[in-house]
Amino acid sequence: MTRDDSALMSNGRALPRNAGWLGIGPLRLDPPVVLAPMAGVTTRAFRRLCRHYGPGGLYVSEMLTARALVEGNERTARMLRYDADERPRSAQLYGVAPGTVAEATRRLIGDFGVEHVDLNFGCPAPKVTAKGGGAALPVRRRLMADVIGAAVRAAAPDGVPVTVKFRRGIHDGLLTDVSTGRIAEGEGAAAVALHARTAEQRYAGDAAWSAIAELKAAVTTIPVLGNGDIWEARDAVRMMAETGCDGVVIGRGCLGRPWLFADLAAVFAGRPAAPPPPFGTVAGAMLRHAELLAEDESETTGLCAFRRHAAWYTQGYAIGADNRRALATVSSLTELAAVLARIDPTLPLPPEAVRWKRGHTDGPRPVRLPDGWLRLVDDPTPPAGAEILVSGG
Ligand SMILES: Cc1cc2nc3c(=O)[nH]c(=O)nc-3n(C[C@H](O)[C@H](O)[C@H](O)COP(=O)(O)O)c2cc1C
């Protein structure tokens, strides 16, 4: 990024930014890029691969449920494994009760050495919003403020920054992004990130980047990060130029394309992004990813988890239906290597495939809210039963 770009981003405000890097509390992101928390995806293995391509960013864990963490759930603890060289250690937390979220934050920091906590207020899963959790919570401004404040206070003694991630609102007629951003700012959050879709939209349609610009205009003392539809590195530069946001959050664009983080580092340094790699390079990354998953789980479990990544890695490459089928049922590293060895390593990615969507594309879908939810804006009582184990944002 050039100095001019940096000035453009800052909108003339005194944010902790300098020639392309972004400060989130004590953390320095260079380039100003964050890996979006993605349940079932942003494991230690995937984060390690992404960090290999773009060492300067912030790589957020899978979402953890505050209650499960506090109750000592084993699966949750397993999701908190970090490589020795993974700095900062970042974790996303989901919770609806201030006390539980505070305790979970203390444990993340004290027991797992976490150095960045992100709070999730964007999950659109019907079973969660119907109980008043996830994307339903920003409507309950008082309670959400209490949850954010509790996490910020619990993290403060260790100087750990707390960030807040949310959507535009429930639907086009019930937008909460600006109020949520201002509440987060007021409660001491170190940054906010907006997935510029409503909960009703889920993953359909285009993200409304204009909403990121509006949030940036409203939240003036902490960084505002933009999220939604960054499929190529140049999209990130365009998002920052069009919205004035301070950094970007990358979700589906890096599924099967972890080298997107190298492309992002290149374009933010003013260099061109590399062209899409030939299949041989993709196959190398696939094997490495599968090996890392197998190290963390058993080989069978790791390879089972790898299957959907295999579909993302190979999307667009003309590898043939038989190979695609074989990858969909692959169950050992040897088998994976054998299938990959059958595929022409010089296969290119056709230009039209570069922007094909990977990961979720579902929606729109009406949002289920608890009865009378909209009348409870100033009620601080946490909803019962909303802290179920969920995956997603
Ligand atoms: C498989 C998958 C899992 C996700 N899980 C979470 C999650 O646990 N927490 C969260 O805040 N967002 C989650 N999201 C949403 C992403 O973080 C991101 O906001 C969204 O995908 C939009 O960004 P994108 O257009 O770059 O993908 C998930 C998205 C996907 C595709």
Short mmCIF file of C-alpha atoms and ligand atoms in Angstrom, two decimals:
data_model
loop_
_atom_site.label_atom_id
_atom_site.label_comp_id
_atom_site.label_asym_id
_atom_site.label_seq_id
_atom_site.Cartn_x
_atom_site.Cartn_y
_atom_site.Cartn_z
CA MET A 1 0.00 0.00 0.00
CA THR A 2 1.25 3.48 -0.75
CA ARG A 3 1.18 6.40 1.61
CA ASP A 4 -1.60 7.90 -0.49
CA ASP A 5 -3.74 4.82 0.00
CA SER A 6 -3.05 4.98 3.70
CA ALA A 7 -4.18 8.60 3.83
CA LEU A 8 -7.30 7.65 1.89
CA MET A 9 -8.12 4.97 4.44
CA SER A 10 -7.65 7.16 7.43
CA ASN A 11 -10.23 9.77 6.36
CA GLY A 12 -7.95 12.18 8.14
CA ARG A 13 -8.70 10.69 11.55
CA ALA A 14 -6.15 9.84 14.17
CA LEU A 15 -6.26 6.05 14.06
CA PRO A 16 -3.26 3.88 14.95
CA ARG A 17 -2.13 3.40 11.37
CA ASN A 18 1.10 4.01 9.61
CA ALA A 19 1.95 3.49 5.96
CA GLY A 20 -0.24 0.46 5.51
CA TRP A 21 -0.21 -1.32 8.85
CA LEU A 22 -3.12 -1.33 11.20
CA GLY A 23 -3.08 -1.26 14.99
CA ILE A 24 -5.76 -3.18 16.89
CA GLY A 25 -4.99 -2.41 20.51
CA PRO A 26 -1.37 -3.48 20.92
CA LEU A 27 -1.46 -5.72 17.83
CA ARG A 28 0.11 -4.63 14.58
CA LEU A 29 -1.36 -6.02 11.37
CA ASP A 30 0.77 -5.62 8.27
CA PRO A 31 -0.97 -5.88 5.87
CA PRO A 32 -4.30 -4.87 7.46
CA VAL A 33 -5.82 -8.28 6.81
CA VAL A 34 -7.79 -10.66 9.06
CA LEU A 35 -8.74 -14.27 8.39
CA ALA A 36 -12.47 -14.47 9.16
CA PRO A 37 -13.45 -16.93 11.86
CA MET A 38 -15.07 -19.88 10.07
CA ALA A 39 -16.50 -22.77 12.04
CA GLY A 40 -15.01 -26.08 10.94
CA VAL A 41 -12.48 -24.28 8.72
CA THR A 42 -10.13 -21.97 10.62
CA THR A 43 -8.47 -24.76 12.56
CA ARG A 44 -4.86 -24.64 13.66
CA ALA A 45 -3.98 -26.52 10.43
CA PHE A 46 -5.68 -24.05 8.11
CA ARG A 47 -4.39 -21.04 10.03
CA ARG A 48 -0.86 -22.41 9.80
CA LEU A 49 -1.16 -22.73 6.04
CA CYS A 50 -2.58 -19.22 5.71
CA ARG A 51 0.14 -17.79 7.99
CA HIS A 52 2.75 -19.44 5.81
CA TYR A 53 1.52 -17.38 2.84
CA GLY A 54 0.86 -14.14 4.72
CA PRO A 55 2.72 -13.94 8.02
CA GLY A 56 1.65 -10.38 8.91
CA GLY A 57 -2.11 -10.75 9.30
CA LEU A 58 -4.43 -11.80 12.09
CA TYR A 59 -5.80 -15.34 11.91
CA VAL A 60 -8.91 -15.98 13.98
CA SER A 61 -9.87 -19.39 15.36
CA GLU A 62 -13.10 -21.25 14.87
CA MET A 63 -15.96 -19.93 16.97
CA LEU A 64 -16.04 -21.11 20.58
CA THR A 65 -19.13 -21.08 22.75
CA ALA A 66 -18.52 -19.21 26.02
CA ARG A 67 -20.61 -21.58 28.10
CA ALA A 68 -18.91 -24.68 26.68
CA LEU A 69 -15.51 -23.17 27.43
CA VAL A 70 -16.47 -22.29 30.99
CA GLU A 71 -17.90 -25.76 31.56
CA GLY A 72 -14.62 -27.32 30.43
CA ASN A 73 -15.96 -28.89 27.22
CA GLU A 74 -13.18 -31.02 25.73
CA ARG A 75 -13.98 -30.32 22.11
CA THR A 76 -13.84 -26.58 22.80
CA ALA A 77 -10.44 -26.97 24.48
CA ARG A 78 -9.18 -28.92 21.45
CA MET A 79 -10.18 -26.01 19.23
CA LEU A 80 -7.83 -23.85 21.27
CA ARG A 81 -4.61 -25.48 20.15
CA TYR A 82 -2.05 -23.06 18.73
CA ASP A 83 1.30 -23.54 17.04
CA ALA A 84 4.24 -22.41 19.14
CA ASP A 85 5.02 -19.69 16.58
CA GLU A 86 1.42 -18.54 16.17
CA ARG A 87 1.31 -14.93 17.29
CA PRO A 88 -1.00 -13.37 18.09
CA ARG A 89 -3.18 -16.19 19.38
CA SER A 90 -6.66 -15.19 18.31
CA ALA A 91 -10.00 -16.69 19.31
CA GLN A 92 -13.62 -15.98 18.47
CA LEU A 93 -16.12 -16.24 21.28
CA TYR A 94 -19.88 -16.55 21.14
CA GLY A 95 -21.99 -15.88 24.19
CA VAL A 96 -25.11 -14.07 25.39
CA ALA A 97 -24.55 -13.71 29.15
CA PRO A 98 -22.08 -11.08 30.42
CA GLY A 99 -20.85 -13.19 33.35
CA THR A 100 -20.18 -16.27 31.23
CA VAL A 101 -18.50 -14.25 28.49
CA ALA A 102 -16.27 -12.52 31.08
CA GLU A 103 -15.26 -15.85 32.61
CA ALA A 104 -14.65 -17.38 29.18
CA THR A 105 -12.49 -14.40 28.23
CA ARG A 106 -10.42 -14.78 31.41
CA ARG A 107 -9.93 -18.49 30.66
CA LEU A 108 -8.99 -17.86 27.03
CA ILE A 109 -6.28 -15.51 28.23
CA GLY A 110 -5.18 -17.30 31.40
CA ASP A 111 -5.39 -20.95 30.32
CA PHE A 112 -4.75 -20.74 26.59
CA GLY A 113 -2.55 -17.65 26.19
CA VAL A 114 -5.03 -15.96 23.84
CA GLU A 115 -3.94 -12.47 22.76
CA HIS A 116 -7.01 -11.34 20.80
CA VAL A 117 -10.68 -12.05 21.46
CA ASP A 118 -13.34 -11.50 18.80
CA LEU A 119 -17.01 -11.51 19.81
CA ASN A 120 -19.49 -12.97 17.33
CA PHE A 121 -22.86 -11.25 16.94
CA GLY A 122 -23.54 -12.41 13.40
CA CYS A 123 -24.61 -16.06 13.46
CA PRO A 124 -27.85 -16.38 11.42
CA ALA A 125 -28.61 -20.05 12.27
CA PRO A 126 -32.37 -20.26 12.94
CA LYS A 127 -31.93 -22.43 16.04
CA VAL A 128 -29.72 -19.68 17.50
CA THR A 129 -31.66 -16.56 16.51
CA ALA A 130 -34.94 -18.21 17.55
CA LYS A 131 -33.51 -18.33 21.08
CA GLY A 132 -32.26 -14.75 20.85
CA GLY A 133 -28.59 -15.50 20.23
CA GLY A 134 -26.21 -14.73 17.36
CA ALA A 135 -27.46 -12.16 14.88
CA ALA A 136 -30.58 -11.59 17.02
CA LEU A 137 -28.59 -10.05 19.88
CA PRO A 138 -27.73 -6.61 18.39
CA VAL A 139 -31.44 -5.75 18.67
CA ARG A 140 -31.05 -6.05 22.46
CA ARG A 141 -28.74 -3.07 22.74
CA ARG A 142 -28.49 -2.96 26.52
CA LEU A 143 -27.63 -6.66 26.85
CA MET A 144 -25.18 -6.55 23.97
CA ALA A 145 -23.43 -3.56 25.55
CA ASP A 146 -23.19 -5.53 28.81
CA VAL A 147 -21.70 -8.55 27.01
CA ILE A 148 -19.12 -6.46 25.16
CA GLY A 149 -18.26 -4.44 28.27
CA ALA A 150 -17.84 -7.60 30.32
CA ALA A 151 -15.38 -9.08 27.81
CA VAL A 152 -13.45 -5.83 27.50
CA ARG A 153 -13.10 -5.51 31.28
CA ALA A 154 -12.09 -9.16 31.64
CA ALA A 155 -9.39 -8.74 28.97
CA ALA A 156 -8.13 -5.34 30.08
CA PRO A 157 -5.73 -6.43 32.89
CA ASP A 158 -3.75 -8.41 30.31
CA GLY A 159 -3.96 -5.72 27.65
CA VAL A 160 -5.80 -8.10 25.32
CA PRO A 161 -7.90 -6.33 22.66
CA VAL A 162 -11.54 -7.36 22.17
CA THR A 163 -13.09 -6.88 18.75
CA VAL A 164 -16.72 -7.25 17.69
CA LYS A 165 -18.03 -8.82 14.47
CA PHE A 166 -21.60 -8.38 13.31
CA ARG A 167 -23.92 -8.16 10.32
CA ARG A 168 -25.92 -5.20 8.98
CA GLY A 169 -28.98 -6.17 10.95
CA ILE A 170 -31.90 -8.59 10.92
CA HIS A 171 -33.24 -7.48 7.53
CA ASP A 172 -33.36 -4.33 5.40
CA GLY A 173 -36.12 -2.92 7.60
CA LEU A 174 -34.26 -3.58 10.85
CA LEU A 175 -30.65 -2.45 10.52
CA THR A 176 -28.50 -2.42 13.62
CA ASP A 177 -24.94 -2.08 12.30
CA VAL A 178 -24.40 1.58 13.18
CA SER A 179 -25.89 1.23 16.68
CA THR A 180 -23.84 -1.93 17.26
CA GLY A 181 -20.64 -0.23 16.09
CA ARG A 182 -21.22 2.76 18.35
CA ILE A 183 -22.04 0.54 21.32
CA ALA A 184 -18.88 -1.50 20.75
CA GLU A 185 -16.84 1.69 20.51
CA GLY A 186 -18.42 3.02 23.70
CA GLU A 187 -17.77 -0.21 25.61
CA GLY A 188 -14.07 -0.17 24.77
CA ALA A 189 -13.82 -2.59 21.84
CA ALA A 190 -10.52 -2.29 19.98
CA ALA A 191 -12.09 -2.62 16.51
CA VAL A 192 -15.32 -3.61 14.81
CA ALA A 193 -15.84 -5.77 11.73
CA LEU A 194 -18.95 -5.67 9.56
CA HIS A 195 -20.11 -8.55 7.38
CA ALA A 196 -22.11 -6.33 5.07
CA ARG A 197 -25.14 -8.60 4.76
CA THR A 198 -28.25 -8.85 6.91
CA ALA A 199 -29.03 -12.05 8.80
CA GLU A 200 -31.97 -12.56 6.44
CA GLN A 201 -29.61 -12.48 3.45
CA ARG A 202 -27.39 -15.12 5.03
CA TYR A 203 -24.82 -15.53 2.20
CA ALA A 204 -26.96 -14.59 -0.81
CA GLY A 205 -26.55 -11.56 -3.03
CA ASP A 206 -23.70 -9.13 -2.84
CA ALA A 207 -22.35 -7.68 0.37
CA ALA A 208 -23.42 -4.02 0.64
CA TRP A 209 -20.07 -2.31 0.88
CA SER A 210 -21.86 1.06 1.19
CA ALA A 211 -22.86 -0.08 4.69
CA ILE A 212 -19.17 -0.41 5.57
CA ALA A 213 -18.66 3.20 4.48
CA GLU A 214 -21.62 4.28 6.64
CA LEU A 215 -20.22 2.44 9.64
CA LYS A 216 -16.80 3.97 9.07
CA ALA A 217 -18.41 7.42 9.10
CA ALA A 218 -20.21 6.63 12.38
CA VAL A 219 -17.43 4.88 14.30
CA THR A 220 -14.56 7.30 14.46
CA THR A 221 -12.21 6.31 17.28
CA ILE A 222 -11.47 2.64 16.60
CA PRO A 223 -10.68 0.78 13.37
CA VAL A 224 -13.55 -0.42 11.20
CA LEU A 225 -12.92 -3.58 9.20
CA GLY A 226 -14.91 -4.54 6.12
CA ASN A 227 -16.04 -8.07 5.33
CA GLY A 228 -17.86 -9.66 2.44
CA ASP A 229 -17.02 -10.78 -1.08
CA ILE A 230 -13.27 -10.34 -1.23
CA TRP A 231 -12.47 -13.06 -3.76
CA GLU A 232 -9.25 -11.62 -5.17
CA ALA A 233 -6.59 -9.46 -3.56
CA ARG A 234 -7.55 -6.44 -5.62
CA ASP A 235 -11.06 -6.59 -4.11
CA ALA A 236 -9.49 -5.76 -0.74
CA VAL A 237 -7.81 -2.64 -2.08
CA ARG A 238 -11.05 -1.66 -3.79
CA MET A 239 -13.06 -2.21 -0.60
CA MET A 240 -10.72 0.01 1.38
CA ALA A 241 -10.72 2.71 -1.30
CA GLU A 242 -14.50 2.65 -1.75
CA THR A 243 -15.48 2.49 1.91
CA GLY A 244 -12.56 4.10 3.76
CA CYS A 245 -12.41 1.06 6.04
CA ASP A 246 -9.20 0.40 7.94
CA GLY A 247 -8.71 -3.25 7.13
CA VAL A 248 -10.37 -6.27 5.57
CA VAL A 249 -11.68 -9.60 6.82
CA ILE A 250 -11.33 -12.52 4.41
CA GLY A 251 -13.76 -15.43 4.56
CA ARG A 252 -14.72 -17.63 1.63
CA GLY A 253 -12.16 -16.14 -0.75
CA CYS A 254 -9.39 -18.12 0.92
CA LEU A 255 -11.23 -21.46 0.97
CA GLY A 256 -9.04 -23.70 -1.18
CA ARG A 257 -6.91 -20.61 -1.89
CA PRO A 258 -4.75 -19.97 1.21
CA TRP A 259 -2.19 -18.23 -1.03
CA LEU A 260 -4.71 -15.36 -1.23
CA PHE A 261 -2.85 -14.06 1.86
CA ALA A 262 0.38 -13.86 -0.17
CA ASP A 263 -1.52 -12.01 -2.91
CA LEU A 264 -2.92 -9.61 -0.31
CA ALA A 265 0.56 -8.94 1.09
CA ALA A 266 1.75 -8.26 -2.45
CA VAL A 267 -0.98 -5.82 -3.44
CA PHE A 268 -0.80 -3.94 -0.15
CA ALA A 269 2.95 -3.58 -0.76
CA GLY A 270 2.18 -2.17 -4.21
CA ARG A 271 3.19 -5.31 -6.12
CA PRO A 272 0.92 -7.31 -8.44
CA ALA A 273 -0.71 -10.49 -7.16
CA ALA A 274 0.61 -13.75 -8.60
CA PRO A 275 -1.52 -15.44 -11.27
CA PRO A 276 -3.56 -18.44 -10.08
CA PRO A 277 -1.17 -21.38 -9.61
CA PRO A 278 -1.10 -24.44 -11.88
CA PHE A 279 -2.62 -27.55 -10.38
CA GLY A 280 0.72 -29.03 -9.28
CA THR A 281 1.16 -26.15 -6.81
CA VAL A 282 -2.41 -26.58 -5.59
CA ALA A 283 -1.78 -30.30 -5.07
CA GLY A 284 1.26 -29.49 -2.91
CA ALA A 285 -0.84 -27.22 -0.68
CA MET A 286 -3.58 -29.84 -0.49
CA LEU A 287 -1.18 -32.50 0.73
CA ARG A 288 0.30 -30.14 3.31
CA HIS A 289 -3.17 -29.14 4.55
CA ALA A 290 -4.24 -32.77 4.85
CA GLU A 291 -1.02 -33.68 6.68
CA LEU A 292 -1.58 -30.89 9.20
CA LEU A 293 -5.18 -31.98 9.78
CA ALA A 294 -4.05 -35.59 10.19
CA GLU A 295 -1.45 -34.46 12.77
CA ASP A 296 -4.12 -32.73 14.84
CA GLU A 297 -6.77 -35.41 14.56
CA SER A 298 -6.44 -39.08 13.63
CA GLU A 299 -5.57 -39.64 9.97
CA THR A 300 -9.13 -40.83 9.27
CA THR A 301 -10.79 -37.88 11.01
CA GLY A 302 -8.33 -35.43 9.48
CA LEU A 303 -8.89 -36.72 5.97
CA CYS A 304 -12.64 -36.76 6.46
CA ALA A 305 -12.47 -33.08 7.46
CA PHE A 306 -10.23 -32.43 4.47
CA ARG A 307 -12.77 -33.64 1.89
CA ARG A 308 -14.68 -30.38 1.65
CA HIS A 309 -11.41 -28.47 1.42
CA ALA A 310 -10.49 -30.77 -1.50
CA ALA A 311 -13.63 -29.65 -3.34
CA TRP A 312 -12.67 -26.00 -2.78
CA TYR A 313 -9.04 -26.47 -3.85
CA THR A 314 -9.98 -28.24 -7.07
CA GLN A 315 -12.92 -26.00 -7.97
CA GLY A 316 -12.46 -24.78 -11.55
CA TYR A 317 -9.50 -27.07 -12.40
CA ALA A 318 -10.40 -29.66 -15.08
CA ILE A 319 -9.33 -32.63 -12.96
CA GLY A 320 -12.07 -34.97 -14.25
CA ALA A 321 -15.14 -36.44 -12.62
CA ASP A 322 -13.39 -39.64 -11.47
CA ASN A 323 -10.69 -37.76 -9.58
CA ARG A 324 -13.26 -35.42 -8.06
CA ARG A 325 -15.26 -38.42 -6.84
CA ALA A 326 -12.14 -40.06 -5.45
CA LEU A 327 -11.25 -36.87 -3.52
CA ALA A 328 -14.77 -36.73 -2.08
CA THR A 329 -14.22 -40.05 -0.31
CA VAL A 330 -10.48 -39.94 0.36
CA SER A 331 -9.57 -41.46 3.73
CA SER A 332 -5.78 -41.64 3.96
CA LEU A 333 -2.77 -39.51 3.05
CA THR A 334 -1.44 -42.27 0.78
CA GLU A 335 -4.74 -42.38 -1.08
CA LEU A 336 -4.78 -38.59 -1.38
CA ALA A 337 -1.23 -38.54 -2.76
CA ALA A 338 -2.12 -41.28 -5.26
CA VAL A 339 -5.16 -39.39 -6.58
CA LEU A 340 -3.22 -36.13 -6.84
CA ALA A 341 -0.37 -37.89 -8.68
CA ARG A 342 -2.81 -38.92 -11.41
CA ILE A 343 -3.71 -35.29 -12.18
CA ASP A 344 -1.78 -33.19 -14.73
CA PRO A 345 0.25 -30.70 -12.65
CA THR A 346 0.23 -28.13 -15.47
CA LEU A 347 -3.57 -27.76 -15.47
CA PRO A 348 -4.42 -24.04 -15.29
CA LEU A 349 -7.32 -22.34 -13.52
CA PRO A 350 -9.58 -20.95 -16.26
CA PRO A 351 -9.97 -17.15 -15.86
CA GLU A 352 -13.75 -17.43 -15.53
CA ALA A 353 -13.31 -19.71 -12.47
CA VAL A 354 -11.32 -17.19 -10.44
CA ARG A 355 -14.43 -15.59 -8.94
CA TRP A 356 -16.62 -18.67 -8.57
CA LYS A 357 -18.01 -18.73 -5.05
CA ARG A 358 -16.88 -21.34 -2.57
CA GLY A 359 -18.42 -22.15 0.80
CA HIS A 360 -21.86 -20.93 1.82
CA THR A 361 -24.10 -19.28 -0.78
CA ASP A 362 -27.49 -19.98 0.83
CA GLY A 363 -30.22 -17.43 1.49
CA PRO A 364 -32.23 -15.33 1.75
CA ARG A 365 -34.30 -16.82 4.53
CA PRO A 366 -36.62 -15.13 7.07
CA VAL A 367 -35.01 -14.72 10.49
CA ARG A 368 -36.68 -16.39 13.44
CA LEU A 369 -36.72 -14.26 16.60
CA PRO A 370 -38.20 -15.01 20.03
CA ASP A 371 -41.72 -13.65 20.65
CA GLY A 372 -41.73 -10.02 21.70
CA TRP A 373 -37.99 -9.69 21.02
CA LEU A 374 -38.25 -6.21 19.53
CA ARG A 375 -39.81 -4.88 22.74
CA LEU A 376 -36.80 -5.91 24.83
CA VAL A 377 -34.27 -3.40 23.47
CA ASP A 378 -33.38 -2.12 26.94
CA ASP A 379 -33.83 -5.36 28.88
CA PRO A 380 -30.49 -6.64 30.23
CA THR A 381 -31.68 -10.21 30.89
CA PRO A 382 -29.79 -12.83 28.83
CA PRO A 383 -32.09 -15.07 26.76
CA ALA A 384 -32.34 -18.63 28.02
CA GLY A 385 -31.07 -21.48 25.90
CA ALA A 386 -29.25 -19.40 23.30
CA GLU A 387 -25.78 -20.69 24.12
CA ILE A 388 -26.18 -23.95 22.30
CA LEU A 389 -23.19 -25.35 20.48
CA VAL A 390 -23.44 -23.77 17.08
CA SER A 391 -21.21 -23.33 14.13
CA GLY A 392 -21.26 -20.31 11.98
CA GLY A 393 -21.67 -16.66 11.31
C1 LIG B 1 -17.98 -22.22 6.49
C2 LIG B 1 -18.20 -20.89 7.16
C3 LIG B 1 -18.23 -20.83 8.54
C4 LIG B 1 -18.40 -19.59 9.19
N1 LIG B 1 -18.34 -19.53 10.54
C5 LIG B 1 -18.35 -18.32 11.17
C6 LIG B 1 -18.15 -18.21 12.57
O1 LIG B 1 -18.01 -19.21 13.27
N2 LIG B 1 -18.13 -16.97 13.12
C7 LIG B 1 -18.33 -15.83 12.38
O2 LIG B 1 -18.31 -14.72 12.91
N3 LIG B 1 -18.55 -15.90 11.04
C8 LIG B 1 -18.53 -17.12 10.43
N4 LIG B 1 -18.69 -17.19 9.08
C9 LIG B 1 -18.87 -15.95 8.32
C10 LIG B 1 -17.52 -15.40 7.85
O3 LIG B 1 -16.69 -15.10 8.95
C11 LIG B 1 -17.72 -14.15 6.99
O4 LIG B 1 -18.29 -13.15 7.78
C12 LIG B 1 -18.61 -14.40 5.78
O5 LIG B 1 -18.25 -15.59 5.12
C13 LIG B 1 -18.56 -13.23 4.79
O6 LIG B 1 -17.26 -13.02 4.32
P1 LIG B 1 -16.79 -13.56 2.87
O7 LIG B 1 -17.72 -13.00 1.83
O8 LIG B 1 -15.37 -13.10 2.75
O9 LIG B 1 -16.92 -15.05 2.92
C14 LIG B 1 -18.57 -18.41 8.42
C15 LIG B 1 -18.57 -18.50 7.01
C16 LIG B 1 -18.39 -19.72 6.39
C17 LIG B 1 -18.38 -19.75 4.89
#
